[in-house]
Short mmCIF file of C-alpha atoms in Angstrom, two decimals:
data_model
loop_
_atom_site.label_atom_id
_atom_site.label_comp_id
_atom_site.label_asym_id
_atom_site.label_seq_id
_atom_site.Cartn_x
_atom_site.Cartn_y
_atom_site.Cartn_z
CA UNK A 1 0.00 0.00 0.00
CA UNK A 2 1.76 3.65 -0.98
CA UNK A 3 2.16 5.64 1.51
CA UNK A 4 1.03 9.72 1.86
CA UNK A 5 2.99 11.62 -1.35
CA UNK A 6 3.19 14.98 -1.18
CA UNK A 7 4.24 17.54 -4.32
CA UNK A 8 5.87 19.13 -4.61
CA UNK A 9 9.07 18.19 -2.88
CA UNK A 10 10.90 21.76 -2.75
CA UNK A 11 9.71 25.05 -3.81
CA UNK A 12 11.11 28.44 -3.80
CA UNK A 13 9.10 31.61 -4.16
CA UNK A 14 9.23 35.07 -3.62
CA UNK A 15 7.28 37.17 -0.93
CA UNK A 16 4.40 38.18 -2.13
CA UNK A 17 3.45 35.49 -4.27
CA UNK A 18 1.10 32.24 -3.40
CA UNK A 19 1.71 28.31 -3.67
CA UNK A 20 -0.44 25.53 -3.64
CA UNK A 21 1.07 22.23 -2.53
CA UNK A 22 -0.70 19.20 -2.75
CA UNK A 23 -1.11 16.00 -0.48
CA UNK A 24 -2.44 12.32 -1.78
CA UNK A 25 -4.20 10.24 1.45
CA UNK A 26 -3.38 6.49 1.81
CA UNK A 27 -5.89 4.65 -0.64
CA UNK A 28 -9.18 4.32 1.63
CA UNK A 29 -8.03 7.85 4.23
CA UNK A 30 -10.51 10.21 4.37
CA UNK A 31 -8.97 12.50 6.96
CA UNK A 32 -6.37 14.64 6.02
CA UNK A 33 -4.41 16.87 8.35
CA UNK A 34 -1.62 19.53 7.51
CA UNK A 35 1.24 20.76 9.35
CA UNK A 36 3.63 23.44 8.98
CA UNK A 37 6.80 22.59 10.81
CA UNK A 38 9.77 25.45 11.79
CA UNK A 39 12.92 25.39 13.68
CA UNK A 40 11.37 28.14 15.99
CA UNK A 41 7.71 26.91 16.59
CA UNK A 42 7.95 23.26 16.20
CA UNK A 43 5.05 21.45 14.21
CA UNK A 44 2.01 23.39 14.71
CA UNK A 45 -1.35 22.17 13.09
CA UNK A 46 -2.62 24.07 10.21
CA UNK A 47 -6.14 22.33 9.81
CA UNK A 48 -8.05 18.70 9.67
CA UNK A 49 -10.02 17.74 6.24
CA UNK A 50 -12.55 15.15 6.02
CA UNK A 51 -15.05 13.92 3.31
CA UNK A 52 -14.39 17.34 1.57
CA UNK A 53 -15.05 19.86 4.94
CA UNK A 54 -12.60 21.34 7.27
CA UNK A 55 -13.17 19.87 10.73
CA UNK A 56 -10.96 22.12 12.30
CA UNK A 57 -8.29 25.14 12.10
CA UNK A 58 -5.22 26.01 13.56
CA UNK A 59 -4.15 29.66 15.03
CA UNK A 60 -2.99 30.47 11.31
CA UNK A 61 -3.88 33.61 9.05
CA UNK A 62 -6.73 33.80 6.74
CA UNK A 63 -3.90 33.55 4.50
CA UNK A 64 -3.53 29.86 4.69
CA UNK A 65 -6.02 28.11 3.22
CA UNK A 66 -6.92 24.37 2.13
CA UNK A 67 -9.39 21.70 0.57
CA UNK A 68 -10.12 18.37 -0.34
CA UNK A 69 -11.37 16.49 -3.11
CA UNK A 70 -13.94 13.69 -3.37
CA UNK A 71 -10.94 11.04 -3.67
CA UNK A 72 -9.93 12.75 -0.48
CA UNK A 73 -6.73 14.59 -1.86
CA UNK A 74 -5.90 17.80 -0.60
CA UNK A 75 -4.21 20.91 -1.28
CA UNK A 76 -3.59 23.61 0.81
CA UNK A 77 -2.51 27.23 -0.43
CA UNK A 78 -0.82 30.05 1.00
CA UNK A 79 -1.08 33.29 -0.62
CA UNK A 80 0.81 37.05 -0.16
CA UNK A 81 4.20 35.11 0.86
CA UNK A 82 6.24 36.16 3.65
CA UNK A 83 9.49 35.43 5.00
CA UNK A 84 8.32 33.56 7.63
CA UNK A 85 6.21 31.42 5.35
CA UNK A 86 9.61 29.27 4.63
CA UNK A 87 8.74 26.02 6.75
CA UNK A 88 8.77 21.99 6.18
CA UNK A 89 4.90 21.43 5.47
CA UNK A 90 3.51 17.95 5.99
CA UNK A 91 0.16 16.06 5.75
CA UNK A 92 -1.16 13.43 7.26
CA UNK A 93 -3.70 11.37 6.75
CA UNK A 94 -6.24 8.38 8.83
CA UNK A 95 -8.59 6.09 8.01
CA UNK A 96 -11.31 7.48 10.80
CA UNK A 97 -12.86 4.44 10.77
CA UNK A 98 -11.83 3.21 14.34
CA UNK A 99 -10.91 4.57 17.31
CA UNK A 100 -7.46 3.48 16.89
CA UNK A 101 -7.21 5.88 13.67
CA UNK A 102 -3.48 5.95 13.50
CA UNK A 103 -2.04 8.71 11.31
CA UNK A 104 0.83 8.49 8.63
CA UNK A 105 2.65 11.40 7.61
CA UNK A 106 3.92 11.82 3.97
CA UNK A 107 7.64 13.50 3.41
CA UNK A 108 6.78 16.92 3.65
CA UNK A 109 7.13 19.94 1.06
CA UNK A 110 10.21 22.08 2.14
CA UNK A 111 8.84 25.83 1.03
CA UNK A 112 11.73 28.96 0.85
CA UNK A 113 10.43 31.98 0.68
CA UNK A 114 12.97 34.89 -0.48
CA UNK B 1 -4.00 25.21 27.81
CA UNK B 2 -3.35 21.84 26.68
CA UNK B 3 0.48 21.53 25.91
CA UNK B 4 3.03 18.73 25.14
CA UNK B 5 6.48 18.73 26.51
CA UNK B 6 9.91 16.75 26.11
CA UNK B 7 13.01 16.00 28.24
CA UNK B 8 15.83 15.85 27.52
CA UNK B 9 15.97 18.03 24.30
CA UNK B 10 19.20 15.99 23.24
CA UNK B 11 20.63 13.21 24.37
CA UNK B 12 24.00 11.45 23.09
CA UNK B 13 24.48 8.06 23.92
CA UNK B 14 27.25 5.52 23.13
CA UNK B 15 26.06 2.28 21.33
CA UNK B 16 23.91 -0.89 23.31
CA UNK B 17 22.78 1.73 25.97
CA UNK B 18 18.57 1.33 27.16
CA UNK B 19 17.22 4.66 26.64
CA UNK B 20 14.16 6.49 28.19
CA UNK B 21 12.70 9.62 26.73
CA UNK B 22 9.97 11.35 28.68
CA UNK B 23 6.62 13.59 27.81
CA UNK B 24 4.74 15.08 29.42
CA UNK B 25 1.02 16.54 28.81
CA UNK B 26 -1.17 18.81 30.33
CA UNK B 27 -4.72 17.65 30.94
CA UNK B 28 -5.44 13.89 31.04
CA UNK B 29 -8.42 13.84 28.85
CA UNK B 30 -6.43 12.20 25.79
CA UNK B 31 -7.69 10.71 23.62
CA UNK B 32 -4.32 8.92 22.36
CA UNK B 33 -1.11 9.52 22.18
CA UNK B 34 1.56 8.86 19.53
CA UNK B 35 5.25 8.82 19.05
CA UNK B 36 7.06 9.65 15.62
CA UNK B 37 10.49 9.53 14.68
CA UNK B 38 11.78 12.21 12.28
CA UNK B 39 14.92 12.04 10.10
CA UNK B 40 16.69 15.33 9.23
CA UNK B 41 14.58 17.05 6.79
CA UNK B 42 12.17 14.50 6.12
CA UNK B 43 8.89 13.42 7.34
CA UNK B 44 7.45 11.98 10.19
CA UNK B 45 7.38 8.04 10.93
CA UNK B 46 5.00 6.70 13.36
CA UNK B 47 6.21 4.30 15.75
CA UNK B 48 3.88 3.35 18.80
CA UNK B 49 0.05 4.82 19.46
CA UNK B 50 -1.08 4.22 22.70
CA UNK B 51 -5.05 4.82 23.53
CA UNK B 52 -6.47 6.46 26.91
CA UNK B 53 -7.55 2.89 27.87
CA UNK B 54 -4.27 1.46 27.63
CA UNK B 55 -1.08 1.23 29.74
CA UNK B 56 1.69 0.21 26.93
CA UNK B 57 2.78 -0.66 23.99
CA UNK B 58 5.50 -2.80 22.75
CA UNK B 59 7.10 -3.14 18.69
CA UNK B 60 10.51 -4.70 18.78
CA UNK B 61 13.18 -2.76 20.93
CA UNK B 62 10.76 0.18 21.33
CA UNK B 63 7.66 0.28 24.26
CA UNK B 64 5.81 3.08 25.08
CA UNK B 65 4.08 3.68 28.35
CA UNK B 66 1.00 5.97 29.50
CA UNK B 67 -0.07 7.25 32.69
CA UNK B 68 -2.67 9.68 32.02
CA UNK B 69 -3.04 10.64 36.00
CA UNK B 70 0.28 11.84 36.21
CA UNK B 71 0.15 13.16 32.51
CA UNK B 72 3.30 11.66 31.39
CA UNK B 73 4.67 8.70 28.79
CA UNK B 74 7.68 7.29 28.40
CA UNK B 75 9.59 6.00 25.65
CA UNK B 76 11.72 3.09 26.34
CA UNK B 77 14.84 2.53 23.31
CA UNK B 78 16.32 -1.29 24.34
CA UNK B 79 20.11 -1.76 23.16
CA UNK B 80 20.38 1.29 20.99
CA UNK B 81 21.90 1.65 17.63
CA UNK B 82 23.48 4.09 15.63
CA UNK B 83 20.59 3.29 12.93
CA UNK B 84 18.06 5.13 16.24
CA UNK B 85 19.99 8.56 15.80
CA UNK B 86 16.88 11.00 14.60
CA UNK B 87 14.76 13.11 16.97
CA UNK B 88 11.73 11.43 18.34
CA UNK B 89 8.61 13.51 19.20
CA UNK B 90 5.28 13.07 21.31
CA UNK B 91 2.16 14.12 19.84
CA UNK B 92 -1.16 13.95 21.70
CA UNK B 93 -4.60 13.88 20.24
CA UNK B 94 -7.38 15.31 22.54
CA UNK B 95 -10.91 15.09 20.79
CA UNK B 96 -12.46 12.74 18.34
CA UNK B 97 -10.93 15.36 15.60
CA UNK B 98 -7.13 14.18 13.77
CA UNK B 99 -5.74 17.49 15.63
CA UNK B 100 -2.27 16.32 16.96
CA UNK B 101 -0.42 18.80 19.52
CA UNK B 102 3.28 18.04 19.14
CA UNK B 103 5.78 18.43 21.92
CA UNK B 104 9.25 19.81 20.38
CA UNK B 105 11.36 16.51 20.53
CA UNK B 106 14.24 15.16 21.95
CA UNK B 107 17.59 14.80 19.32
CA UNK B 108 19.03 11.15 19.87
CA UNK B 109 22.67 10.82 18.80
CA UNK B 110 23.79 7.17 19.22
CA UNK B 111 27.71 6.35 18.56
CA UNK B 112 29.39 3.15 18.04
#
């Protein structure tokens, strides 16, 4: 069974501008979480998809935002860029069916903002 | 608030040592309780979940404890390896939602 991909891997931007980066469950996940992840705050939760609606938010701007699709894929986007926008961003993903509902993390998406 | 912590931050160990690294939480309403290694610079591997109803759990060299009165888990490395050199971290779920809060890790250096 693949695990959670995330794409892309790197990407470098400029303040100011926005990004989408995209997350793929575990075949048969619909919950998807994201994370952003920085040497300062730690990994601090972003928000929590499932079957297509956010179930919750982090303490993050309006400027974050995210979705997910009916195969349960998600993207989240950040727009107006800033510095402190450069962060490791991983998802996550469970199958929500039990209350075990361990969750797998994918490899991240390493975002630089200049 | 509800807030995860670690101890030790780091910890540098020679070779075949047992290990023990601690977390703490506050509020003992969990729901469960997870522990992830992380590589430098990539993503997050689980390694044990425990559930509010359980005391431990065990997968090869690695068991991880609860005690949900006292608000703290431990967990226990058996005759460590250079291969267990990443940073492990804590991260406790408290409602039925996937919301993890993470504690910020402890950096395990094992040397032959």
């Amino acid at each position: 069974k693949a695990g959670v991909t995330q794409t892309p891997r790197y990407l470098i931007k400029t303040r100011g501008q926005q990004v989408t980066l995209s997350c793929s469950p575990i075949s048969g996940h619909r919950s998807v979480s994201w994370y952003q992840q920085t040497p300062g705050q730690g990994l601090q939760f972003l928000f929590e998809y499932f079957s297509e609606t956010q179930r919750n938010k982090g303490n993050f701007p309006g400027r974050f935002s995210g979705r997910q699709f009916s195969n349960s894929r998600s993207e989240m986007n950040v727009s107006t860029l800033e510095l402190g926008d450069s962060a490791l961003y991983l998802c996550a993903s469970s199958s929500q069916t039990s209350a075990y509902n361990e969750q797998f993390f994918g490899p991240g998406t390493r975002l630089t903002v200049l | 608030k509800q807030e995860v912590t670690q101890i030790p931050a780091a910890l540098s160990v020679p070779e075949g040592e047992n290990l023990v690294l601690n977390c703490s939480f506050t509020d003992s309403a969990i729901y469960n309780l997870q522990w992830f290694r992380q590589d430098p610079g990539k993503g997050l591997t689980s390694l044990l979940l425990i559930q509010s109803s359980q005391r431990e759990q065990t997968s090869g060299r690695l068991n991880a404890s609860l005690d949900k009165s006292s608000g703290r888990s431990t967990l226990y490395i058996a005759a460590s390896q250079p291969g267990d050199s990443a940073t492990y971290l804590c991260a406790v779920r408290w409602g039925v939602s996937d919301k993890l809060i993470f504690g910020t890790g402890t950096r395990l250096q094992v040397f032959p």
